[in-house]
Amino acid sequence: LTEDERLDEMFRRALAESRHPPEPPLDEMWAQVERRAFDHAPVRSVMFARTSLWATPALAAAALVLGVALGRYVIPRVDNTSIKVSQVATSTSDAAEPVHHETVAGTSDTASAVPSVIAATTQTPDAGKPDSRQRSRTSSARLAARFEDLGGGTETSRYLAQTGALLASLPSGHTVVESDTAIAVRAEELLTQTHLLLDSQAGSDPTLHRLLEDLELVLAQVARLRTPRNGSDLQLIHQALAVRDVIPRVHDASVEASIND
Amino acid sequence: VSEAHLITRVLAGDRLAGRELYDMHAPRVFRLAYRMTRDEEMARECTQDTFVRAFARLSKFRREAALATWLHRIAVSTVLEAQRSMRRRAARFADLDEVKDRVVEGTEHDFELIARLEQAVEELPEIYRTALILHDLEGYTHAEIADVLSIPEGTSKTRVSQARAKLRESLVTLRD
């Protein structure tokens, strides 16, 4: 052996001794691996299988624009139309009054116009002074129906996957939390979708409805993380998630929705 | 039960099959992670991350290479990412007291040699250090290192040789 080779061998043996590994805590490590790899596997697989959703921010932007457009234009228009139709309904002597048509989001395309006769038939006799709650409920139902027409089934699946991802990514409640605007903003967006889903056909399913109501509360709490808080707020959120078993239910519903897509 | 059968079962969501695969490979993955990090906690975290990542990507495992090689490729990548992101290297420079704590009584090497050697290893560029540990401590062949690091076999030989030369250069005073 040359001197260099003898040195190399000495170094190798010294390093092997210095870096002699301890016994691996196999069971302890497996508990973590099992929890992370298997307990949330379906949620994870849905998230990654749908990479195209994440890779197409245009979809998210379109959904946001749609939400804003519906919120700003459809609701007031439905309300005005309801009032007009109610007036028509109560004015039976005015038979010459033309039938009103409401148009969605202000479009003048007659092909997309929806006859408002249905709205007229749902009005009470004293609808000339429309009850605001009734009007709101009608508007909300129409909005939800419109939401479903525009692909609400797929939206449910996407919403659940994204909500599951957000909740799974919440930091633990053991440390002081800096202001996390990104999470809070995302929670607000998902909260809006929760409201839409609650009023949609999807929300008529009792199991999903209960889950959406729980998510509504949790997301509202998460949305408040916009300002710096101590760990207790997050601990409360985590407790709420645990007590109501929210994440496994989101996961189950997500799988169910993805199967039904 | 063959490894291929276990993989199929894991893909179907079978946890027991997952545990079997884990038991087959985790000890060596942990040992590799420890050799690379000299930090038990970090080795444990990297081992866990390796298996979580492996199970998540198992459907993409093409079964052309051995599962062990594929796992070790993920492990090396995981450890290197962890080391880079956690910036622990500076804190992991050999400390004589720490070495004393870990070296068993009756060792044939003196503390100063080990401390300086560890420091020299930590100061090696990452590509040399990784190849040296895989080859000299973990006993990988150059062909295996080539698979794990996705480099030509000749490059592996060069890196190990360069790493040894750098260590000798760093510890030249000990030679005297």
Short mmCIF file of C-alpha atoms in Angstrom, two decimals:
data_model
loop_
_atom_site.label_atom_id
_atom_site.label_comp_id
_atom_site.label_asym_id
_atom_site.label_seq_id
_atom_site.Cartn_x
_atom_site.Cartn_y
_atom_site.Cartn_z
CA LEU A 1 0.00 0.00 0.00
CA THR A 2 1.20 3.49 -0.75
CA GLU A 3 1.18 6.13 1.94
CA ASP A 4 -1.86 7.77 0.40
CA GLU A 5 -3.74 4.49 0.43
CA ARG A 6 -2.87 3.90 4.07
CA LEU A 7 -4.11 7.39 4.92
CA ASP A 8 -7.31 6.85 2.95
CA GLU A 9 -7.96 3.64 4.84
CA MET A 10 -7.29 5.30 8.19
CA PHE A 11 -9.66 8.13 7.33
CA ARG A 12 -12.31 5.68 6.19
CA ARG A 13 -12.15 3.71 9.44
CA ALA A 14 -12.14 6.88 11.53
CA LEU A 15 -15.17 8.23 9.68
CA ALA A 16 -16.99 4.92 9.93
CA GLU A 17 -16.46 5.03 13.67
CA SER A 18 -17.45 8.67 13.99
CA ARG A 19 -20.53 8.19 11.86
CA HIS A 20 -21.58 4.88 13.27
CA PRO A 21 -25.37 5.06 13.14
CA PRO A 22 -27.55 4.32 16.17
CA GLU A 23 -30.31 1.74 16.01
CA PRO A 24 -33.11 3.16 13.88
CA PRO A 25 -36.40 3.67 15.73
CA LEU A 26 -38.31 1.71 13.10
CA ASP A 27 -41.71 1.59 14.79
CA GLU A 28 -41.67 5.25 15.71
CA MET A 29 -40.71 6.27 12.19
CA TRP A 30 -43.29 3.94 10.66
CA ALA A 31 -46.06 5.53 12.71
CA GLN A 32 -45.24 8.86 11.05
CA VAL A 33 -44.84 7.35 7.60
CA GLU A 34 -48.13 5.46 7.87
CA ARG A 35 -50.02 8.53 9.04
CA ARG A 36 -48.62 10.73 6.29
CA ALA A 37 -48.58 8.23 3.45
CA PHE A 38 -51.73 6.25 4.05
CA ASP A 39 -54.15 8.19 6.27
CA HIS A 40 -54.26 11.12 3.87
CA ALA A 41 -53.34 9.20 0.76
CA PRO A 42 -56.62 9.66 -1.10
CA VAL A 43 -56.61 13.41 -0.49
CA ARG A 44 -53.01 13.55 -1.61
CA SER A 45 -53.71 11.48 -4.67
CA VAL A 46 -56.63 13.67 -5.60
CA MET A 47 -54.47 16.73 -5.23
CA PHE A 48 -51.63 15.37 -7.31
CA ALA A 49 -53.81 13.58 -9.81
CA ARG A 50 -55.41 16.94 -10.48
CA THR A 51 -52.22 18.78 -11.11
CA SER A 52 -53.80 20.27 -14.18
CA LEU A 53 -56.10 22.21 -11.87
CA TRP A 54 -53.15 23.66 -10.05
CA ALA A 55 -51.32 24.18 -13.26
CA THR A 56 -54.13 26.20 -14.77
CA PRO A 57 -54.50 29.33 -12.73
CA ALA A 58 -56.77 30.58 -15.49
CA LEU A 59 -59.43 28.26 -14.13
CA ALA A 60 -59.11 29.73 -10.68
CA ALA A 61 -59.17 33.23 -12.10
CA ALA A 62 -62.21 32.39 -14.18
CA ALA A 63 -63.98 31.01 -11.12
CA LEU A 64 -63.16 34.17 -9.20
CA VAL A 65 -64.37 36.41 -12.01
CA LEU A 66 -67.51 34.33 -12.30
CA GLY A 67 -68.15 34.65 -8.58
CA VAL A 68 -67.67 38.39 -8.66
CA ALA A 69 -69.81 38.75 -11.75
CA LEU A 70 -72.61 36.67 -10.31
CA GLY A 71 -72.41 38.48 -7.01
CA ARG A 72 -72.44 41.95 -8.52
CA TYR A 73 -74.89 41.57 -11.35
CA VAL A 74 -77.10 38.56 -10.95
CA ILE A 75 -78.38 39.13 -7.44
CA PRO A 76 -79.55 42.73 -7.90
CA ARG A 77 -81.02 41.93 -11.27
CA VAL A 78 -82.94 38.96 -9.92
CA ASP A 79 -84.27 41.11 -7.12
CA ASN A 80 -85.45 43.88 -9.44
CA THR A 81 -87.04 41.38 -11.75
CA SER A 82 -88.79 39.70 -8.87
CA ILE A 83 -90.28 42.97 -7.81
CA LYS A 84 -91.43 43.77 -11.31
CA VAL A 85 -92.88 40.31 -11.81
CA SER A 86 -94.61 40.52 -8.47
CA GLN A 87 -96.19 43.74 -9.50
CA VAL A 88 -97.33 42.05 -12.69
CA ALA A 89 -98.72 39.14 -10.76
CA THR A 90 -100.77 41.34 -8.49
CA SER A 91 -101.99 43.52 -11.30
CA THR A 92 -104.28 40.96 -12.91
CA SER A 93 -106.22 43.58 -14.77
CA ASP A 94 -103.12 44.61 -16.65
CA ALA A 95 -103.14 41.60 -18.99
CA ALA A 96 -101.45 43.56 -21.73
CA GLU A 97 -98.27 43.77 -19.72
CA PRO A 98 -95.58 41.84 -21.65
CA VAL A 99 -93.99 38.85 -19.94
CA HIS A 100 -90.72 39.84 -18.34
CA HIS A 101 -87.54 37.97 -19.01
CA GLU A 102 -84.54 38.25 -16.78
CA THR A 103 -81.16 38.11 -18.39
CA VAL A 104 -78.14 36.66 -16.70
CA ALA A 105 -75.26 38.97 -15.87
CA GLY A 106 -76.71 41.71 -17.98
CA THR A 107 -76.36 39.86 -21.26
CA SER A 108 -78.72 40.82 -24.04
CA ASP A 109 -78.53 37.39 -25.64
CA THR A 110 -82.13 36.26 -25.83
CA ALA A 111 -81.06 32.64 -26.16
CA SER A 112 -79.82 32.69 -22.59
CA ALA A 113 -82.78 34.53 -21.21
CA VAL A 114 -84.71 32.68 -18.52
CA PRO A 115 -88.46 33.18 -18.35
CA SER A 116 -89.37 34.71 -15.06
CA VAL A 117 -92.75 33.05 -14.94
CA ILE A 118 -91.39 30.67 -12.31
CA ALA A 119 -90.50 33.58 -10.12
CA ALA A 120 -93.94 35.03 -10.63
CA THR A 121 -95.63 31.82 -9.53
CA THR A 122 -93.58 31.68 -6.36
CA GLN A 123 -94.58 35.13 -5.22
CA THR A 124 -97.05 35.49 -2.41
CA PRO A 125 -100.16 37.63 -2.90
CA ASP A 126 -98.61 40.47 -0.95
CA ALA A 127 -95.47 40.33 -2.99
CA GLY A 128 -96.00 43.90 -3.99
CA LYS A 129 -94.09 44.59 -0.80
CA PRO A 130 -91.53 41.82 -1.15
CA ASP A 131 -90.16 40.24 1.97
CA SER A 132 -86.42 40.74 1.88
CA ARG A 133 -85.58 37.32 3.35
CA GLN A 134 -87.77 35.56 0.83
CA ARG A 135 -86.23 37.58 -1.96
CA SER A 136 -82.75 36.80 -0.71
CA ARG A 137 -83.54 33.10 -0.53
CA THR A 138 -84.89 33.13 -4.08
CA SER A 139 -81.84 34.96 -5.34
CA SER A 140 -79.53 32.63 -3.53
CA ALA A 141 -81.25 29.57 -4.95
CA ARG A 142 -81.07 30.99 -8.45
CA LEU A 143 -77.43 31.82 -7.99
CA ALA A 144 -76.73 28.31 -6.76
CA ALA A 145 -78.62 26.79 -9.68
CA ARG A 146 -76.62 28.95 -12.04
CA PHE A 147 -73.44 27.85 -10.29
CA GLU A 148 -74.37 24.24 -10.89
CA ASP A 149 -75.21 24.88 -14.52
CA LEU A 150 -71.70 26.17 -14.87
CA GLY A 151 -70.13 22.95 -13.64
CA GLY A 152 -70.99 22.81 -9.96
CA GLY A 153 -70.28 19.06 -9.77
CA THR A 154 -66.70 19.53 -10.79
CA GLU A 155 -66.52 22.59 -8.57
CA THR A 156 -67.52 20.50 -5.56
CA SER A 157 -64.76 18.04 -6.20
CA ARG A 158 -62.21 20.78 -6.74
CA TYR A 159 -63.42 22.73 -3.73
CA LEU A 160 -63.07 19.71 -1.46
CA ALA A 161 -59.58 18.90 -2.71
CA GLN A 162 -58.46 22.49 -2.25
CA THR A 163 -60.07 22.81 1.16
CA GLY A 164 -58.47 19.55 2.28
CA ALA A 165 -55.11 20.81 1.08
CA LEU A 166 -55.52 24.11 2.91
CA LEU A 167 -56.52 22.48 6.19
CA ALA A 168 -53.73 19.93 5.94
CA SER A 169 -51.22 22.72 5.39
CA LEU A 170 -52.20 24.69 8.50
CA PRO A 171 -49.21 25.15 10.79
CA SER A 172 -49.37 23.44 14.15
CA GLY A 173 -50.71 25.36 17.10
CA HIS A 174 -47.63 24.93 19.21
CA THR A 175 -45.78 27.95 17.96
CA VAL A 176 -46.43 31.65 17.65
CA VAL A 177 -47.94 32.31 14.27
CA GLU A 178 -46.91 35.21 12.12
CA SER A 179 -49.52 36.92 10.03
CA ASP A 180 -50.32 34.48 7.27
CA THR A 181 -52.13 36.47 4.66
CA ALA A 182 -51.92 33.83 1.97
CA ILE A 183 -53.71 31.21 4.04
CA ALA A 184 -56.30 33.70 5.25
CA VAL A 185 -57.04 34.95 1.75
CA ARG A 186 -57.35 31.41 0.47
CA ALA A 187 -59.70 30.58 3.34
CA GLU A 188 -61.86 33.56 2.43
CA GLU A 189 -62.10 32.40 -1.17
CA LEU A 190 -63.03 28.91 -0.06
CA LEU A 191 -65.53 30.35 2.38
CA THR A 192 -67.31 32.08 -0.51
CA GLN A 193 -67.42 28.78 -2.39
CA THR A 194 -68.75 27.10 0.75
CA HIS A 195 -71.68 29.48 0.80
CA LEU A 196 -72.39 28.83 -2.87
CA LEU A 197 -72.24 25.09 -2.38
CA LEU A 198 -74.50 25.23 0.66
CA ASP A 199 -77.19 26.79 -1.51
CA SER A 200 -76.55 24.54 -4.49
CA GLN A 201 -77.96 21.14 -5.33
CA ALA A 202 -74.80 19.60 -3.89
CA GLY A 203 -75.66 21.14 -0.55
CA SER A 204 -78.96 19.29 -0.45
CA ASP A 205 -77.13 16.09 0.37
CA PRO A 206 -77.43 15.84 4.18
CA THR A 207 -73.91 14.49 4.75
CA LEU A 208 -72.28 17.05 2.51
CA HIS A 209 -74.44 19.80 3.96
CA ARG A 210 -73.29 19.03 7.51
CA LEU A 211 -69.68 18.95 6.34
CA LEU A 212 -70.07 22.27 4.53
CA GLU A 213 -71.53 23.85 7.65
CA ASP A 214 -68.55 22.67 9.69
CA LEU A 215 -66.16 23.89 7.01
CA GLU A 216 -67.92 27.24 6.99
CA LEU A 217 -67.09 27.70 10.68
CA VAL A 218 -63.52 26.46 10.39
CA LEU A 219 -62.73 28.49 7.29
CA ALA A 220 -64.16 31.59 8.95
CA GLN A 221 -61.71 31.04 11.80
CA VAL A 222 -58.83 30.45 9.43
CA ALA A 223 -59.71 33.60 7.50
CA ARG A 224 -59.15 35.53 10.73
CA LEU A 225 -55.49 34.53 10.75
CA ARG A 226 -54.79 37.54 8.59
CA THR A 227 -53.50 39.34 11.66
CA PRO A 228 -50.61 38.05 13.82
CA ARG A 229 -51.84 35.69 16.52
CA ASN A 230 -50.49 33.44 19.13
CA GLY A 231 -50.66 29.70 18.86
CA SER A 232 -53.89 29.40 20.83
CA ASP A 233 -56.01 30.46 17.84
CA LEU A 234 -54.51 27.76 15.73
CA GLN A 235 -54.85 25.27 18.54
CA LEU A 236 -58.56 26.05 18.69
CA ILE A 237 -58.84 25.51 14.96
CA HIS A 238 -57.00 22.22 15.21
CA GLN A 239 -59.25 21.19 18.09
CA ALA A 240 -62.31 22.05 16.04
CA LEU A 241 -60.96 20.02 13.16
CA ALA A 242 -60.26 17.08 15.44
CA VAL A 243 -63.51 17.17 17.40
CA ARG A 244 -65.62 17.33 14.26
CA ASP A 245 -63.37 14.89 12.44
CA VAL A 246 -63.33 17.39 9.60
CA ILE A 247 -60.28 16.38 7.58
CA PRO A 248 -61.22 12.68 7.25
CA ARG A 249 -64.74 13.76 6.26
CA VAL A 250 -63.34 16.16 3.64
CA HIS A 251 -61.19 13.35 2.39
CA ASP A 252 -64.14 10.94 2.16
CA ALA A 253 -66.31 13.51 0.43
CA SER A 254 -63.48 14.40 -1.92
CA VAL A 255 -63.07 10.80 -2.96
CA GLU A 256 -66.82 10.48 -3.39
CA ALA A 257 -66.99 13.64 -5.48
CA SER A 258 -64.05 12.64 -7.64
CA ILE A 259 -65.68 9.27 -8.32
CA ASN A 260 -68.89 10.99 -9.32
CA ASP A 261 -67.18 13.45 -11.65
CA VAL B 1 -43.72 -12.53 -1.07
CA SER B 2 -41.95 -10.80 -3.93
CA GLU B 3 -41.13 -7.13 -3.84
CA ALA B 4 -43.15 -6.60 -7.02
CA HIS B 5 -46.21 -8.13 -5.37
CA LEU B 6 -45.75 -5.90 -2.32
CA ILE B 7 -45.54 -2.85 -4.54
CA THR B 8 -48.79 -3.82 -6.24
CA ARG B 9 -50.47 -4.24 -2.87
CA VAL B 10 -49.19 -0.88 -1.62
CA LEU B 11 -50.58 0.78 -4.73
CA ALA B 12 -53.94 -0.72 -3.79
CA GLY B 13 -53.64 0.94 -0.37
CA ASP B 14 -52.44 -2.07 1.64
CA ARG B 15 -50.66 -0.72 4.72
CA LEU B 16 -49.28 -4.07 5.77
CA ALA B 17 -47.53 -4.42 2.45
CA GLY B 18 -46.22 -0.89 2.96
CA ARG B 19 -44.83 -1.91 6.33
CA GLU B 20 -43.15 -4.94 4.80
CA LEU B 21 -41.43 -2.84 2.17
CA TYR B 22 -40.49 -0.34 4.85
CA ASP B 23 -38.98 -3.04 7.08
CA MET B 24 -36.95 -4.34 4.17
CA HIS B 25 -35.40 -1.00 3.30
CA ALA B 26 -35.72 1.45 6.19
CA PRO B 27 -32.65 0.31 8.17
CA ARG B 28 -30.33 0.97 5.27
CA VAL B 29 -32.03 4.23 4.31
CA PHE B 30 -31.71 5.40 7.92
CA ARG B 31 -28.06 4.37 8.04
CA LEU B 32 -27.35 6.23 4.82
CA ALA B 33 -29.16 9.33 6.09
CA TYR B 34 -27.23 9.21 9.35
CA ARG B 35 -23.91 8.77 7.59
CA MET B 36 -24.68 11.82 5.51
CA THR B 37 -26.00 14.02 8.32
CA ARG B 38 -24.37 12.81 11.55
CA ASP B 39 -27.62 13.89 13.17
CA GLU B 40 -30.00 11.25 14.49
CA GLU B 41 -33.08 13.44 14.45
CA MET B 42 -32.41 14.66 10.95
CA ALA B 43 -31.71 11.11 9.78
CA ARG B 44 -35.03 10.03 11.24
CA GLU B 45 -36.90 12.87 9.54
CA CYS B 46 -35.19 12.21 6.22
CA THR B 47 -35.97 8.50 6.42
CA GLN B 48 -39.63 9.27 7.06
CA ASP B 49 -39.72 11.80 4.24
CA THR B 50 -38.06 9.33 1.92
CA PHE B 51 -40.74 6.71 2.48
CA VAL B 52 -43.60 9.17 2.33
CA ARG B 53 -42.27 10.47 -0.98
CA ALA B 54 -41.62 6.96 -2.22
CA PHE B 55 -45.14 5.74 -1.42
CA ALA B 56 -46.63 8.85 -3.03
CA ARG B 57 -44.63 8.23 -6.21
CA LEU B 58 -44.74 4.46 -6.20
CA SER B 59 -47.07 4.37 -9.19
CA LYS B 60 -44.32 6.08 -11.16
CA PHE B 61 -41.67 3.53 -10.20
CA ARG B 62 -40.93 1.84 -13.51
CA ARG B 63 -39.44 -1.30 -11.97
CA GLU B 64 -36.50 -1.16 -14.36
CA ALA B 65 -34.08 -0.40 -11.55
CA ALA B 66 -34.05 -2.15 -8.19
CA LEU B 67 -36.42 -0.66 -5.65
CA ALA B 68 -33.48 -0.21 -3.26
CA THR B 69 -31.64 1.93 -5.79
CA TRP B 70 -34.75 3.98 -6.43
CA LEU B 71 -35.32 4.46 -2.71
CA HIS B 72 -31.72 5.44 -2.08
CA ARG B 73 -31.93 7.96 -4.90
CA ILE B 74 -34.90 9.54 -3.14
CA ALA B 75 -33.08 9.33 0.19
CA VAL B 76 -29.96 11.09 -1.07
CA SER B 77 -32.08 13.76 -2.70
CA THR B 78 -34.12 14.19 0.49
CA VAL B 79 -31.05 14.49 2.69
CA LEU B 80 -29.34 16.97 0.40
CA GLU B 81 -32.48 19.09 0.19
CA ALA B 82 -32.83 19.02 3.96
CA GLN B 83 -29.22 19.99 4.47
CA ARG B 84 -29.48 22.83 2.03
CA SER B 85 -32.73 24.19 3.34
CA MET B 86 -31.99 23.87 7.02
CA ARG B 87 -28.56 25.39 6.78
CA ARG B 88 -27.33 23.12 9.46
CA ARG B 89 -23.98 22.42 8.03
CA ALA B 90 -22.26 25.26 9.75
CA ALA B 91 -23.68 24.13 13.05
CA ARG B 92 -22.65 20.58 12.36
CA PHE B 93 -18.93 21.33 12.13
CA ALA B 94 -17.10 18.91 14.27
CA ASP B 95 -16.89 19.88 17.84
CA LEU B 96 -14.36 18.09 19.96
CA ASP B 97 -16.65 17.66 22.93
CA GLU B 98 -19.39 16.27 20.74
CA VAL B 99 -17.02 13.80 19.18
CA LYS B 100 -15.80 12.75 22.62
CA ASP B 101 -19.35 12.06 23.63
CA ARG B 102 -19.97 9.82 20.67
CA VAL B 103 -16.72 7.94 20.30
CA VAL B 104 -16.67 4.79 22.34
CA GLU B 105 -14.03 4.19 24.92
CA GLY B 106 -10.97 2.35 23.69
CA THR B 107 -11.19 3.76 20.19
CA GLU B 108 -8.14 3.30 18.05
CA HIS B 109 -8.43 6.89 16.71
CA ASP B 110 -7.69 9.95 18.73
CA PHE B 111 -10.26 12.63 19.16
CA GLU B 112 -8.27 15.25 17.34
CA LEU B 113 -8.04 13.17 14.20
CA ILE B 114 -11.76 12.48 14.16
CA ALA B 115 -12.70 16.07 14.88
CA ARG B 116 -10.48 17.43 12.15
CA LEU B 117 -11.50 14.73 9.76
CA GLU B 118 -15.18 15.48 10.30
CA GLN B 119 -14.55 19.15 9.77
CA ALA B 120 -12.68 18.39 6.56
CA VAL B 121 -15.54 16.18 5.35
CA GLU B 122 -18.08 18.89 6.09
CA GLU B 123 -16.00 21.37 4.15
CA LEU B 124 -15.91 19.15 1.08
CA PRO B 125 -18.13 20.29 -1.78
CA GLU B 126 -21.43 18.44 -1.63
CA ILE B 127 -20.80 16.37 -4.75
CA TYR B 128 -17.53 15.00 -3.39
CA ARG B 129 -18.83 14.44 0.12
CA THR B 130 -21.87 12.50 -1.09
CA ALA B 131 -19.83 10.24 -3.36
CA LEU B 132 -17.25 9.63 -0.64
CA ILE B 133 -19.86 8.66 1.95
CA LEU B 134 -21.73 6.41 -0.43
CA HIS B 135 -18.55 4.64 -1.54
CA ASP B 136 -16.25 4.57 1.46
CA LEU B 137 -18.77 4.37 4.29
CA GLU B 138 -21.81 2.71 2.78
CA GLY B 139 -19.94 0.41 0.43
CA TYR B 140 -21.77 1.35 -2.76
CA THR B 141 -20.06 0.38 -5.99
CA HIS B 142 -19.36 3.08 -8.53
CA ALA B 143 -22.10 1.60 -10.72
CA GLU B 144 -24.60 1.94 -7.85
CA ILE B 145 -23.48 5.51 -7.14
CA ALA B 146 -23.92 6.27 -10.81
CA ASP B 147 -27.52 5.01 -10.59
CA VAL B 148 -28.33 6.85 -7.37
CA LEU B 149 -26.79 10.17 -8.34
CA SER B 150 -27.61 9.90 -12.05
CA ILE B 151 -24.02 10.46 -13.08
CA PRO B 152 -21.63 8.41 -15.24
CA GLU B 153 -19.65 5.72 -13.43
CA GLY B 154 -16.38 7.43 -14.33
CA THR B 155 -17.59 10.62 -12.68
CA SER B 156 -18.25 8.70 -9.50
CA LYS B 157 -14.70 7.34 -9.50
CA THR B 158 -13.32 10.81 -10.09
CA ARG B 159 -15.39 12.34 -7.29
CA VAL B 160 -14.36 9.73 -4.73
CA SER B 161 -10.75 10.07 -5.73
CA GLN B 162 -10.94 13.87 -5.55
CA ALA B 163 -12.65 13.71 -2.16
CA ARG B 164 -9.91 11.52 -0.73
CA ALA B 165 -7.24 13.81 -2.12
CA LYS B 166 -8.90 16.83 -0.57
CA LEU B 167 -9.11 15.10 2.79
CA ARG B 168 -5.44 14.20 2.67
CA GLU B 169 -4.65 17.78 1.76
CA SER B 170 -6.74 19.13 4.62
CA LEU B 171 -5.15 16.81 7.12
CA VAL B 172 -1.61 17.02 5.84
CA THR B 173 -0.27 18.22 9.17
CA LEU B 174 -1.40 15.02 10.81
CA ARG B 175 0.77 13.07 8.45
CA ASP B 176 3.77 14.61 10.17
#
